[in-house]
XYZ file of C-alpha atoms in Angstrom:
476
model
C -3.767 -28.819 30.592
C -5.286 -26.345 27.920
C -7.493 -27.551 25.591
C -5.464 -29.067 22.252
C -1.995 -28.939 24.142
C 0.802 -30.449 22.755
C 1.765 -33.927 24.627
C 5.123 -36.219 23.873
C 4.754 -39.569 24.124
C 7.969 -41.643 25.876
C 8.857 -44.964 26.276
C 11.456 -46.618 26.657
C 11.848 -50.795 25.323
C 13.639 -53.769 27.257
C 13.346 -57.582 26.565
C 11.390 -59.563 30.017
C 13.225 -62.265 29.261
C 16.558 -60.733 30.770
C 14.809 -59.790 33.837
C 15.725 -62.931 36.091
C 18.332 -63.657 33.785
C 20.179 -60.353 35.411
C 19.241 -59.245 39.075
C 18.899 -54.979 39.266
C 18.711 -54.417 35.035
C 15.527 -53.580 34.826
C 15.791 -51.526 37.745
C 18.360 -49.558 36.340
C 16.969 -48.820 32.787
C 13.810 -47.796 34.315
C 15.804 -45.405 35.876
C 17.814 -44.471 33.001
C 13.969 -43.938 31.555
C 12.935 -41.558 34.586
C 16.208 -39.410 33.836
C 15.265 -38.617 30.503
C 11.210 -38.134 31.397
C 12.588 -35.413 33.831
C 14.917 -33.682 31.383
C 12.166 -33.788 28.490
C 9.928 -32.750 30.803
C 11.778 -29.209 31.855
C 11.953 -28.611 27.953
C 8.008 -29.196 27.086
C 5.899 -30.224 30.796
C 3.331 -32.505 28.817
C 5.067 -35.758 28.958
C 2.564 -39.004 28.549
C 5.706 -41.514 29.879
C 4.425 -45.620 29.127
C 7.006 -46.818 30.791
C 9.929 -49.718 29.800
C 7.743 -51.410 27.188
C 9.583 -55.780 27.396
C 7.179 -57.549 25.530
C 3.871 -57.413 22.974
C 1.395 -56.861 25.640
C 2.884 -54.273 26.915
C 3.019 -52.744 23.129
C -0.180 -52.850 22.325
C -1.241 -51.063 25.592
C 1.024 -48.605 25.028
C 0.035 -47.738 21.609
C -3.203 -47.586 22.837
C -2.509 -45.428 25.416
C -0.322 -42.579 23.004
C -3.712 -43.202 20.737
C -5.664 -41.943 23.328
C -3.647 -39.061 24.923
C -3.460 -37.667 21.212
C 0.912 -37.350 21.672
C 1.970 -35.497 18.790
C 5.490 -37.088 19.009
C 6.718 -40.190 20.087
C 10.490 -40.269 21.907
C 11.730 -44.247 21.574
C 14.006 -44.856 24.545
C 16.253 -47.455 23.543
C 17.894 -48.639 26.469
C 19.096 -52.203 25.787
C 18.591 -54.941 23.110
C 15.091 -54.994 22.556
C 12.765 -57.229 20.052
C 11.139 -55.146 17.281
C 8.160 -57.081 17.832
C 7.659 -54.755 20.852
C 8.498 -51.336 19.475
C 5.961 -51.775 15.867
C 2.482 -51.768 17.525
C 3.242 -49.070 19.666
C 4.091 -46.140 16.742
C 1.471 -48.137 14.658
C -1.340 -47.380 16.601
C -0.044 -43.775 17.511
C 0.512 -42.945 13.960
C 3.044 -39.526 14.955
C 6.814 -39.017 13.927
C 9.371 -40.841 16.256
C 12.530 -39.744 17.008
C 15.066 -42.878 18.442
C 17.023 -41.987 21.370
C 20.617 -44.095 21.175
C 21.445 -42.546 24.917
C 24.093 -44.486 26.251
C 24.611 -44.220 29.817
C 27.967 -42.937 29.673
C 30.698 -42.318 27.327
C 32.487 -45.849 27.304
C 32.563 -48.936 29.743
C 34.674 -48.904 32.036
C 36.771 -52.070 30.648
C 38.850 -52.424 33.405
C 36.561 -53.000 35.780
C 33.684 -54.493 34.000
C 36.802 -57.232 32.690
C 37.583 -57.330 36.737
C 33.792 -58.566 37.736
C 35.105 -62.439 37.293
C 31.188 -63.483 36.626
C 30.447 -64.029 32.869
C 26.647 -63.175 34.528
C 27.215 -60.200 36.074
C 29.580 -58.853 32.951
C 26.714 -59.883 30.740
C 24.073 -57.773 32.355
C 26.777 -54.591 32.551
C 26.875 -55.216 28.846
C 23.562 -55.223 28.377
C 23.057 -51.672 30.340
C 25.411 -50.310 27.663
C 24.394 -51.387 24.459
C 21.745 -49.148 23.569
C 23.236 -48.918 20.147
C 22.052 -52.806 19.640
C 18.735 -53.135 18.009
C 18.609 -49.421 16.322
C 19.791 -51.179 13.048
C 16.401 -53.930 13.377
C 13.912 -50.811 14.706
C 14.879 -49.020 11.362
C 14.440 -51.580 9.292
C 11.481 -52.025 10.675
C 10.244 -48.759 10.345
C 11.166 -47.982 6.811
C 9.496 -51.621 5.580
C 6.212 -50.608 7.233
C 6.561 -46.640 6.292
C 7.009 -45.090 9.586
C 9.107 -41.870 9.894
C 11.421 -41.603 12.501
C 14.823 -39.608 13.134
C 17.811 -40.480 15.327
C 19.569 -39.081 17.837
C 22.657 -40.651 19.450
C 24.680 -39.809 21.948
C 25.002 -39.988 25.773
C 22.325 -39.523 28.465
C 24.440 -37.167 30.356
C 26.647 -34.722 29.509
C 25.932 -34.408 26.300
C 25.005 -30.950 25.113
C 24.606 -32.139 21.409
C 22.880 -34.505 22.207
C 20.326 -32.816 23.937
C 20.404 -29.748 22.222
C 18.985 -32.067 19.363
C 16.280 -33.474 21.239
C 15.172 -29.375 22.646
C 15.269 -28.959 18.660
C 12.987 -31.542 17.636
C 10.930 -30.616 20.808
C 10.392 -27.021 19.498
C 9.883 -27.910 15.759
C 6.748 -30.246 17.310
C 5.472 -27.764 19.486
C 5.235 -25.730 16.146
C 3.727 -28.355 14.175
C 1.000 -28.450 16.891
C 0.073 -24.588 16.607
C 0.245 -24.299 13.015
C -2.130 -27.943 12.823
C -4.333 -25.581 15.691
C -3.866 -22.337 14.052
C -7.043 -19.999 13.056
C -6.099 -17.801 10.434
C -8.215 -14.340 9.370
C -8.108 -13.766 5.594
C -9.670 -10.202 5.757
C -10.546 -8.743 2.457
C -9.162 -9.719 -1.007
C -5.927 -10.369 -2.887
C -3.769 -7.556 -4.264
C -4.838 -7.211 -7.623
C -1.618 -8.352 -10.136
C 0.755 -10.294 -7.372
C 0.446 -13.672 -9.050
C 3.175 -14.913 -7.162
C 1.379 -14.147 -3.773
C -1.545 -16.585 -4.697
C -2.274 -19.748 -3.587
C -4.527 -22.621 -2.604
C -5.756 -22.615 0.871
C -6.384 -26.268 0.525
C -3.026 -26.989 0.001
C -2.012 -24.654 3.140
C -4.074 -27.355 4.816
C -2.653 -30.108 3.716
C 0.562 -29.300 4.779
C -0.100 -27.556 8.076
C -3.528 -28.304 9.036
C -5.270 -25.262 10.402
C -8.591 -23.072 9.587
C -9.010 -20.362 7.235
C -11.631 -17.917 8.381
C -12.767 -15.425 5.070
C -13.671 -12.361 6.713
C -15.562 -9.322 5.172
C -14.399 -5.603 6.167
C -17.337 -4.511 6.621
C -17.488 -6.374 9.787
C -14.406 -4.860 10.826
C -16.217 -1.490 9.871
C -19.078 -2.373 11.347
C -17.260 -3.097 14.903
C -15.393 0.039 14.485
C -19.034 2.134 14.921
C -19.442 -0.066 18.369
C -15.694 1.457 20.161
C -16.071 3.685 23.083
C -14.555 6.786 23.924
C -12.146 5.689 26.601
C -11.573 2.738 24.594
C -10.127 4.719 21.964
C -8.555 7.020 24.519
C -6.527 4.095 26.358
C -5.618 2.750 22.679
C -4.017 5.945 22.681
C -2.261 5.675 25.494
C -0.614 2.309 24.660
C 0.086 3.809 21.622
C 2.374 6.612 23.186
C 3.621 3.899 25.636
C 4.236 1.104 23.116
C 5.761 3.463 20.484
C 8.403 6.273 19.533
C 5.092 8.606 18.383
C 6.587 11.621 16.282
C 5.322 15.018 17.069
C 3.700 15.388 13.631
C 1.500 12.318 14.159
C -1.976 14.575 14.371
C -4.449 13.721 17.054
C -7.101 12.836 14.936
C -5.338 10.236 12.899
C -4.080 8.600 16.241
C -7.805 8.574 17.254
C -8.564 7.256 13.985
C -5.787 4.395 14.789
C -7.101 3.229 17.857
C -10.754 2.940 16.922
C -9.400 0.407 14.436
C -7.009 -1.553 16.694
C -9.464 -1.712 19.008
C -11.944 -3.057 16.709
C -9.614 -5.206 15.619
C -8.758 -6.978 18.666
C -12.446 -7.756 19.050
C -12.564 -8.926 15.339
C -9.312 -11.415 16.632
C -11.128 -12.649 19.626
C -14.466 -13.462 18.047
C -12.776 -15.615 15.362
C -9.665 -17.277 18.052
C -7.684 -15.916 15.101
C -3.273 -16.874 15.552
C -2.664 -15.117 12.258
C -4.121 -13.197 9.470
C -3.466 -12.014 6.127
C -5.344 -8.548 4.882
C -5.701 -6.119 2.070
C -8.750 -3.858 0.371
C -8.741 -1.339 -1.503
C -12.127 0.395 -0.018
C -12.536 2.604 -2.917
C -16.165 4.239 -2.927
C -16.654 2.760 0.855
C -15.799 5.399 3.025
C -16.010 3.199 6.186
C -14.223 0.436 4.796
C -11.116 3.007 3.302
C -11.286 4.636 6.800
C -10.975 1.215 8.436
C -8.406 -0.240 6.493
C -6.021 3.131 6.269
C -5.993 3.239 10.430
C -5.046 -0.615 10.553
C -1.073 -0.386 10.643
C -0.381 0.431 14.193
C -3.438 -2.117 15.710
C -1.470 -4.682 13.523
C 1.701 -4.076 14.890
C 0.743 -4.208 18.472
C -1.099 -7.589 17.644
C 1.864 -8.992 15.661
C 3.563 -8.306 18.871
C 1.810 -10.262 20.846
C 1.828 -13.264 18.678
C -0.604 -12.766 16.155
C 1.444 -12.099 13.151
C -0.446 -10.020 10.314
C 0.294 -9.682 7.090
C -0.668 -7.058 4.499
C -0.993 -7.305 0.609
C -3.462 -10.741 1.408
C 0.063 -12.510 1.977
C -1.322 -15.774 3.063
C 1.570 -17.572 2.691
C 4.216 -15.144 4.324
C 1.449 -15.173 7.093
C 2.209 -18.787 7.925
C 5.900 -18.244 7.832
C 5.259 -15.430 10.121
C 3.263 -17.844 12.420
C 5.919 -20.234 12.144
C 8.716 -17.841 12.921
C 6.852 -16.217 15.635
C 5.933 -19.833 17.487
C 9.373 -20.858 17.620
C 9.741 -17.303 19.839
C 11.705 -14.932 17.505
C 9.394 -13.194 15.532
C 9.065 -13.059 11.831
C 8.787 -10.249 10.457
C 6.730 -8.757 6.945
C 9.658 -8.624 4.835
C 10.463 -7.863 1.002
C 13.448 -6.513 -0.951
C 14.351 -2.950 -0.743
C 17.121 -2.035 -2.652
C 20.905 -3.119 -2.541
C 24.071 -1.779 -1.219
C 27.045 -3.188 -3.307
C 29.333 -0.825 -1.425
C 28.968 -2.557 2.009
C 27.158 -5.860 0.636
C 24.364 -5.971 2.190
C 20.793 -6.239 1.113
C 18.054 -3.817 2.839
C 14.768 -5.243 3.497
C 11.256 -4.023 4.710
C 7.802 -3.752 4.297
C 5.237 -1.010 4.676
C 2.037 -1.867 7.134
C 2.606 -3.519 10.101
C 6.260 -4.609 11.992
C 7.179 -7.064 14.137
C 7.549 -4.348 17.346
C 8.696 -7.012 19.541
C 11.960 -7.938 17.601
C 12.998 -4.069 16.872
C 15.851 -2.640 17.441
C 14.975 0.302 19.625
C 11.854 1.695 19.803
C 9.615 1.741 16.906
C 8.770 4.747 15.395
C 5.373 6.411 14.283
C 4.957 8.519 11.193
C 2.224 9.981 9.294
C 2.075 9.174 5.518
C 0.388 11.401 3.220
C -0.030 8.833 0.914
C 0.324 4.375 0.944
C 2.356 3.535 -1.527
C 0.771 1.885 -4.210
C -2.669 1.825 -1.721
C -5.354 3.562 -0.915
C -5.823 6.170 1.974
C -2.649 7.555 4.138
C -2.187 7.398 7.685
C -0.455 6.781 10.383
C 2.793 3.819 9.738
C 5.427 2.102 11.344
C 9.198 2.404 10.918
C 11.757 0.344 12.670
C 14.627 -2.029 11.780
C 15.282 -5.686 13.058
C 17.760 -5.886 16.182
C 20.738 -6.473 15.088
C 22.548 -9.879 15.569
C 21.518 -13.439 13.515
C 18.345 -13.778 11.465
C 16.677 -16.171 9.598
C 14.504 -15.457 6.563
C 11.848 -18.326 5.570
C 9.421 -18.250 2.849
C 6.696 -20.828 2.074
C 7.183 -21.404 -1.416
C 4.422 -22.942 -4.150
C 6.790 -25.385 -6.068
C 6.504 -25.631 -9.828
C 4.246 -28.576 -10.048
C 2.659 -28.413 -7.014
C 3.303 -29.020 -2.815
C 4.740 -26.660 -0.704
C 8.597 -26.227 0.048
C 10.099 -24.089 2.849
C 12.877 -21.651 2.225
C 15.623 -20.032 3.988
C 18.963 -18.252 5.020
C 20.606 -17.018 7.669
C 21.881 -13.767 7.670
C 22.972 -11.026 10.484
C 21.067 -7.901 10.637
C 23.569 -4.914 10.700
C 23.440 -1.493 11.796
C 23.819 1.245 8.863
C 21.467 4.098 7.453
C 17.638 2.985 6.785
C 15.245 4.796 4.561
C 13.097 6.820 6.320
C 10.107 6.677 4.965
C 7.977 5.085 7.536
C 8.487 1.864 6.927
C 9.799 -1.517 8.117
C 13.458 -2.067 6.845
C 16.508 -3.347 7.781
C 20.219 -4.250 6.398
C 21.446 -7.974 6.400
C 24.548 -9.184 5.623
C 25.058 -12.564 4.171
C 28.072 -15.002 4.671
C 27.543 -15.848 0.299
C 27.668 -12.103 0.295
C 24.099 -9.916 -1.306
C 24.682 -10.433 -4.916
C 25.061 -14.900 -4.852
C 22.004 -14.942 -1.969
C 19.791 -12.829 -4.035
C 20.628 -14.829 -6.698
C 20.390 -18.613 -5.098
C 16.762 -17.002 -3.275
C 15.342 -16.141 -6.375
C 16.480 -19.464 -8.168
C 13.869 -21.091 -6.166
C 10.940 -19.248 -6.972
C 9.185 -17.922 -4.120
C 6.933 -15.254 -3.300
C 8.409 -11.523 -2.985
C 8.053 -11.923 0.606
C 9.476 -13.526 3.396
C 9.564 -13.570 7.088
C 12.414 -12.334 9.195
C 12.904 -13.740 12.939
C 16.013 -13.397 15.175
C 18.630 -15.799 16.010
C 19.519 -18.832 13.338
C 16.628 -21.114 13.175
C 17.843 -23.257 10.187
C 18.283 -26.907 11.868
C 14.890 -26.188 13.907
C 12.856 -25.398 10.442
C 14.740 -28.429 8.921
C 13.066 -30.166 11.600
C 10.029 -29.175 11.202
C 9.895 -29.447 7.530
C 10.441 -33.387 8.278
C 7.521 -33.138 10.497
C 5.217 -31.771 8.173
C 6.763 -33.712 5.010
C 7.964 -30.989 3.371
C 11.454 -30.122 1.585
C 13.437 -27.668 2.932
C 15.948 -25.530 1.209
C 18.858 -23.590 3.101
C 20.740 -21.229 0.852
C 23.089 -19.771 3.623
């Protein structure tokens, strides 16, 4: 295993004193336990399994034992009736969100035959295989007396596609948890002088999703820039015209000028284990710095690519929604309004800087700009639009009197004429149509930008927002 990988914890809970009381039971919930290690286990490999957990002892040591492995989830297994003197010291000690599997082992008795067994004994302990259902009702009270979050899911061990579709979801929205709580991010630079709403408090970024901000100076990225090779810049190139749709008016020089910088930055990203980072600088009277920071766009893209979301204007917060977007494996894209189409009711989105390459439709475009809109320098840009098909947009939002708050909507992104102007944009279509969704957006209060990742990720971010205690908002 990697260093800081993401574990689940499993058990599953029985009572000891039914053992001789009912010949094979135990035998058979343990393997009702192994079932659901092995399907857990093709979602996320790290399982840390404790086994069927029938009596204090057994607790403690397995409380102990998530404690030390470090799980970042616990999956309860409830198999049959089951004290909650047994289930308590286990999530105590572990001190991680549990989520209550009510798996029943199939979809009903089988009445006639378990009525047809003729030994009260024998029926009993077929009962008792059955009712998983039993004790959930004592474990919650439980939980919410002592203050222990947990979520349910109930349904059937097999063939149940709900059922585990649910428990892939929670899966995920942990695994994201873990790299945001892991997450390095670069804040290179300064914010962009006037964007109130783009502020915020890195401390409170922290408390919510854990993490490191690193504060890094362009002049170090300058200063790297003066240590690129020749054939470094030369295969930078190369990518370039493999990576990108590069349009014959891009000029040599500025694609030279381009891949000093993304190389540079790629060093800058590996000295600092950076996931994410958040940029802007004006560079005025610092040559380097202006040169630097003009040639960035197309380095950024190819690292947003690859995982590293980036975003421009200092966005901290749209860079962990891009981070949060991007770990859950469809992107998340630097994304503000554009301008609205009330003829075919959609609203067109973009950004100028760098694009999420990785989710475009097509190949993404090159273009030279002879000036940055409201920036310094010109250069070399990025214009694509988002495949088309679902999207979800999600902004971390500041709430009026403090905490965090995640936002979002699901939209479809819909083929149509861009503006071509070398940026990121896109038209989405929304099922409460453009003029009610800009509306309900805006009623919350959030930044001017969002992320943008493919596919409909609201029940996963609703997950996670449990995770990480904080209120999430769907407004389509």
């Amino acid at each position: 295993m990697k260093k800081n990988e993401m574990k689940i914890g499993l058990f599953g809970i029985g009572l000891d004193t039914y053992w001789p009381q009912f010949p094979g039971l135990e035998e058979r919930l343990n393997g009702y336990l192994e079932t659901i290690e092995n399907k857990i286990s093709a979602i996320h490999p790290h399982v840390i399994n404790a086994g069927l957990v029938d009596n204090t002892d057994k607790a403690f040591a397995a409380g102990k034992l998530f404690s030390t492995e470090d799980v970042d989830v616990i999956f309860l297994y409830v198999s049959t009736y089951a004290l909650s003197s047994t289930v308590l010291p286990v999530v105590q000690r572990a001190k991680v969100p549990v989520i209550i599997l009510n798996l029943s082992p199939e979809a009903a008795i089988d009445y006639k035959n378990f009525n047809a067994l003729g030994d009260r004994t024998k029926m009993t302990g077929e009962w008792l295989a059955h009712c998983s259902a039993c004790p959930v009702p004592e474990i919650a009270n439980v939980f919410n007396r002592t203050g222990i979050a947990f979520y349910q899911i109930t349904g059937m061990l097999e063939n149940d596609p709900e059922a585990w579709q649910e428990i892939q979801e929670w899966t995920e929205a942990v695994r994201v948890a873990h790299t945001m709580f892991y997450n390095r991010m670069g804040c290179m630079g300064h914010y962009y002088s006037g964007m109130l709403d783009i502020y915020t408090d890195l401390t409170m970024q922290s408390k919510y999703f854990g993490g490191h901000f690193e504060l890094i100076e362009v002049d170090e990225l300058s200063a790297i820039r003066n240590e690129v090779s020749q054939s470094e810049i030369e295969d930078r190139v190369q990518l370039f015209h493999e990576t990108f749709e590069v349009m014959d008016d891009c000029s040599e020089s500025e694609l030279l000028r381009a891949a000093r910088t993304s190389v540079a930055m790629d060093t800058l990203v590996e000295k600092y284990k950076l996931g994410s980072m958040a940029y802007y600088y004006m560079g005025t009277g610092n040559p380097p710095n202006e040169d630097a920071i003009s040639s960035i766009i197309l380095g950024n893209s190819l690292l947003t690519a690859k995982g590293i979301p980036v975003a421009g204007e200092y966005e901290i917060k749209n860079a962990q929604a891009m981070k949060i977007m991007d770990s859950f494996g469809v992107g998340g894209s630097f994304t503000e309004y554009y301008a609205m189409d009330f003829e075919e009711d959609v609203v067109l989105m973009g950004h100028d800087g760098p694009g999420h390459i990785a989710i475009a439709e097509g190949k993404t475009k090159v273009k030279p700009l002879q000036v940055f809109h409201g920036k310094v320098g010109r250069g070399l840009s990025v214009e694509m639009s988002v495949k088309h098909g679902p999207v979800t947009l999600l902004s971390v939002v500041e709430q009026k009197g403090g905490g965090l708050m995640l936002l979002c909507a699901e939209a479809e992104s819909v083929p149509g004429p861009i503006l071509e102007i070398g940026n990121t944009n896109s038209r989405y279509r929304f099922s409460i149509g453009a003029r009610r969704f800009v509306n309900d957006w805006n009623s919350y209060g959030p930044a001017h930008h969002c992320a943008i990742g493919v596919s409909h990720m609201a029940s996963k971010i609703k997950k996670l927002g449990k995770l990480l205690n904080m209120e999430v908002v769907q407004v389509c």
